[in-house]
Tab-separated table of C-alpha atoms and ligand atoms in Angstrom:
chain	number	residue	atom	x	y	z
A	1	MET	CA	44.759	-14.671	41.892
A	2	THR	CA	45.715	-11.783	44.155
A	3	VAL	CA	43.632	-8.771	45.167
A	4	LYS	CA	46.218	-6.586	43.459
A	5	GLU	CA	45.141	-7.509	39.938
A	6	PRO	CA	42.159	-5.149	39.554
A	7	GLU	CA	44.312	-2.365	40.993
A	8	LEU	CA	47.019	-3.076	38.406
A	9	ILE	CA	44.451	-2.853	35.606
A	10	LYS	CA	43.073	0.374	37.079
A	11	SER	CA	46.516	1.921	37.301
A	12	LYS	CA	47.067	1.325	33.572
A	13	ILE	CA	43.953	3.194	32.417
A	14	ARG	CA	44.794	6.597	30.998
A	15	ASP	CA	42.441	9.582	31.376
A	16	VAL	CA	42.200	11.626	28.186
A	17	PRO	CA	40.336	14.890	28.868
A	18	ASP	CA	38.020	16.393	26.236
A	19	PHE	CA	37.927	13.329	23.951
A	20	PRO	CA	35.980	12.814	21.733
A	21	ARG	CA	34.178	15.998	22.849
A	22	GLU	CA	34.816	18.779	25.341
A	23	GLY	CA	33.828	17.783	28.877
A	24	ILE	CA	34.224	14.007	28.388
A	25	ILE	CA	37.045	12.317	30.263
A	26	PHE	CA	37.831	9.352	28.025
A	27	LYS	CA	39.069	6.235	29.819
A	28	ASP	CA	41.737	5.016	27.414
A	29	ILE	CA	42.241	1.239	27.665
A	30	THR	CA	44.966	1.062	24.980
A	31	THR	CA	47.387	1.567	27.872
A	32	VAL	CA	45.956	-1.588	29.497
A	33	LEU	CA	46.254	-3.558	26.262
A	34	ARG	CA	49.895	-2.648	25.675
A	35	ASP	CA	50.804	-3.908	29.155
A	36	HIS	CA	50.877	-7.697	28.777
A	37	GLU	CA	50.272	-8.294	32.490
A	38	ALA	CA	47.344	-5.902	32.762
A	39	PHE	CA	45.722	-7.240	29.571
A	40	LYS	CA	46.217	-10.844	30.698
A	41	HIS	CA	44.779	-10.104	34.137
A	42	SER	CA	41.712	-8.468	32.564
A	43	VAL	CA	40.941	-11.563	30.497
A	44	ASP	CA	41.916	-14.025	33.255
A	45	LEU	CA	39.738	-12.296	35.869
A	46	LEU	CA	36.744	-12.335	33.543
A	47	ALA	CA	37.405	-15.978	32.645
A	48	LYS	CA	37.640	-16.932	36.324
A	49	HIS	CA	34.262	-15.340	36.892
A	50	PHE	CA	32.538	-17.230	34.085
A	51	GLU	CA	34.471	-20.519	33.817
A	52	LYS	CA	31.835	-22.562	35.687
A	53	GLN	CA	28.863	-21.119	33.809
A	54	LYS	CA	27.298	-22.652	30.738
A	55	ILE	CA	27.943	-20.206	27.927
A	56	ASP	CA	27.459	-20.880	24.217
A	57	TYR	CA	28.661	-17.564	22.806
A	58	ILE	CA	30.404	-14.347	23.753
A	59	ALA	CA	28.924	-11.371	21.895
A	60	GLY	CA	31.428	-8.494	21.768
A	61	ILE	CA	30.479	-4.882	21.048
A	62	GLU	CA	32.551	-3.027	18.416
A	63	ALA	CA	35.282	-2.100	18.770
A	64	ARG	CA	36.901	-2.463	22.167
A	65	GLY	CA	34.459	-5.193	23.156
A	66	PHE	CA	35.997	-7.260	20.357
A	67	ILE	CA	39.406	-7.158	22.006
A	68	PHE	CA	38.388	-8.369	25.465
A	69	GLY	CA	35.464	-10.443	24.176
A	70	SER	CA	37.416	-12.474	21.645
A	71	ALA	CA	40.258	-13.156	24.078
A	72	LEU	CA	37.681	-14.292	26.640
A	73	ALA	CA	35.886	-16.503	24.074
A	74	TYR	CA	39.211	-18.136	23.202
A	75	LYS	CA	40.009	-18.699	26.873
A	76	LEU	CA	36.556	-20.126	27.696
A	77	GLY	CA	36.461	-22.224	24.525
A	78	VAL	CA	33.235	-20.719	23.143
A	79	GLY	CA	32.296	-18.974	19.912
A	80	PHE	CA	32.529	-15.221	19.365
A	81	ILE	CA	29.797	-13.075	17.783
A	82	PRO	CA	30.505	-9.482	16.701
A	83	ILE	CA	27.918	-6.773	17.391
A	84	ARG	CA	28.955	-4.103	14.897
A	85	LYS	CA	28.435	-0.502	13.825
A	86	PRO	CA	25.995	-0.167	10.892
A	87	GLY	CA	26.989	-1.318	7.413
A	88	LYS	CA	29.901	-3.523	8.479
A	89	LEU	CA	28.309	-6.963	8.675
A	90	PRO	CA	28.015	-8.607	5.263
A	91	SER	CA	24.922	-10.806	5.673
A	92	LYS	CA	21.345	-10.007	6.772
A	93	THR	CA	21.231	-8.020	10.023
A	94	GLU	CA	18.967	-6.831	12.800
A	95	ARG	CA	19.620	-3.177	13.711
A	96	ILE	CA	18.912	-0.960	16.742
A	97	SER	CA	19.579	2.772	17.384
A	98	TYR	CA	20.464	4.216	20.785
A	99	ASP	CA	21.803	7.284	22.658
A	100	LEU	CA	25.469	7.565	23.632
A	101	GLU	CA	27.213	9.616	26.327
A	102	TYR	CA	28.407	11.689	23.368
A	103	GLY	CA	25.885	11.382	20.523
A	104	LYS	CA	23.751	8.778	18.798
A	105	ASP	CA	24.666	5.466	17.213
A	106	SER	CA	23.336	2.146	15.923
A	107	LEU	CA	24.391	-1.468	16.306
A	108	GLU	CA	23.812	-4.525	14.148
A	109	ILE	CA	24.010	-8.280	14.535
A	110	HIS	CA	23.640	-11.028	11.921
A	111	ILE	CA	20.100	-12.347	12.238
A	112	ASP	CA	21.339	-15.941	12.083
A	113	ALA	CA	24.261	-15.466	14.505
A	114	ILE	CA	22.600	-17.160	17.483
A	115	GLU	CA	20.424	-20.259	17.446
A	116	PRO	CA	17.274	-19.639	19.540
A	117	GLY	CA	17.821	-20.469	23.212
A	118	LYS	CA	21.624	-20.353	23.105
A	119	ARG	CA	23.256	-18.774	26.159
A	120	VAL	CA	25.109	-15.538	25.462
A	121	LEU	CA	27.482	-13.387	27.517
A	122	ILE	CA	27.832	-9.836	26.171
A	123	VAL	CA	31.230	-8.140	26.600
A	124	ASP	CA	32.328	-4.529	26.242
A	125	ASP	CA	35.270	-2.558	27.605
A	126	LEU	CA	33.309	0.051	29.519
A	127	LEU	CA	29.839	0.798	30.909
A	128	ALA	CA	29.103	4.535	30.750
A	129	THR	CA	25.479	5.709	30.343
A	130	GLY	CA	24.350	2.194	29.470
A	131	GLY	CA	22.793	2.991	26.075
A	132	THR	CA	25.183	0.760	24.138
A	133	ALA	CA	24.796	-2.182	26.509
A	134	GLU	CA	21.007	-1.793	26.566
A	135	ALA	CA	20.942	-1.857	22.747
A	136	ALA	CA	23.220	-4.913	22.592
A	137	ILE	CA	20.989	-6.789	25.051
A	138	LYS	CA	17.898	-5.972	22.970
A	139	LEU	CA	19.626	-7.118	19.770
A	140	VAL	CA	20.716	-10.469	21.193
A	141	LYS	CA	17.238	-11.091	22.628
A	142	LYS	CA	15.626	-10.066	19.334
A	143	ILE	CA	17.392	-12.839	17.440
A	144	GLY	CA	16.574	-15.441	20.098
A	145	GLY	CA	19.622	-15.459	22.385
A	146	VAL	CA	19.323	-15.947	26.155
A	147	ILE	CA	21.454	-13.383	27.982
A	148	ILE	CA	23.335	-14.936	30.882
A	149	GLY	CA	25.025	-11.659	31.740
A	150	ILE	CA	27.014	-8.686	30.560
A	151	ALA	CA	30.643	-8.043	31.448
A	152	PHE	CA	32.817	-4.932	31.390
A	153	VAL	CA	36.385	-4.193	32.334
A	154	VAL	CA	35.399	-0.710	33.562
A	155	GLU	CA	32.216	0.808	34.992
A	156	LEU	CA	31.796	4.585	35.298
A	157	GLU	CA	29.486	4.306	38.308
A	158	PHE	CA	28.604	7.996	38.459
A	159	LEU	CA	26.824	7.705	35.079
A	160	LYS	CA	24.458	5.081	36.530
A	161	GLY	CA	24.428	3.049	33.313
A	162	ARG	CA	23.402	-0.119	35.133
A	163	GLU	CA	20.015	1.468	35.908
A	164	LYS	CA	19.242	1.284	32.169
A	165	LEU	CA	19.855	-2.451	31.984
A	166	PRO	CA	17.151	-5.062	32.659
A	167	GLU	CA	16.923	-6.014	36.353
A	168	ASP	CA	17.439	-9.699	35.592
A	169	CYS	CA	20.665	-9.041	33.652
A	170	LYS	CA	23.712	-9.933	35.762
A	171	ILE	CA	26.387	-7.249	35.454
A	172	THR	CA	30.060	-8.066	35.996
A	173	ARG	CA	32.824	-5.471	36.029
A	174	LEU	CA	36.409	-5.616	37.069
A	175	ILE	CA	37.035	-2.011	38.116
A	176	SER	CA	35.051	1.167	38.662
A	177	PHE	CA	35.521	4.918	38.774
B	1	AMP	P1	27.474	4.106	26.944
B	1	AMP	O1	26.518	3.705	25.862
B	1	AMP	O2	27.309	5.540	27.333
B	1	AMP	O3	27.429	3.164	28.129
B	1	AMP	O4	28.924	4.041	26.320
B	1	AMP	C1	29.587	2.876	26.259
B	1	AMP	C2	30.462	2.778	25.042
B	1	AMP	O5	31.098	4.006	24.689
B	1	AMP	C3	31.540	1.802	25.326
B	1	AMP	O6	31.682	0.993	24.163
B	1	AMP	C4	32.762	2.613	25.604
B	1	AMP	O7	33.839	2.075	24.902
B	1	AMP	C5	32.453	4.005	25.077
B	1	AMP	N1	32.595	5.094	26.078
B	1	AMP	C6	31.618	5.902	26.531
B	1	AMP	N2	32.066	6.807	27.403
B	1	AMP	C7	33.375	6.562	27.535
B	1	AMP	C8	34.416	7.136	28.324
B	1	AMP	N3	34.194	8.173	29.149
B	1	AMP	N4	35.643	6.615	28.231
B	1	AMP	C9	35.881	5.552	27.405
B	1	AMP	N5	34.959	4.974	26.638
B	1	AMP	C10	33.714	5.465	26.688
């Protein structure tokens, strides 16, 4: 691994002004995904960080958390659990509502997705205000999972999202703005 890798990932993120609302600068990671080296480095760097830890499941947050989370689950050899927008999961779910940087939303998880006491790493592409991550943590805990940490490719530090997350929740991120 070289120190250049996070910088390569950072250089591939595209700023899209005024999306999805005026005043928001959207950090577009599709330009990371389409670059095979940058995408690979993102997953490899996360895997390197967690390879020695005991993890039973990766829980990825819809939708971009599915992309990095499922690749990471494959690489670490653990199962993947989707945390989805309402109405998408077919079986019985637990639901939670939360505030976004740009609006309100809800998340759901299958109530039987995690056996009590199993060790879960939550993955999303980006930490902004922290509402989504906070909700995902609550959901996983609610159905009996033990959170071993939460990982992001990008953290928007100026939004102070990490302050919303429980103090004992280890936060990992590859790059920050
Ligand atoms: P938040 O709940 O504010 O931390 O928002 C996190 C979720 O919204 C993540 O799933 C991100 O994909 C998305 N998101 C929020 N703000 C941005 C942004 N400025 N650029 C890209 N994605 C964002």
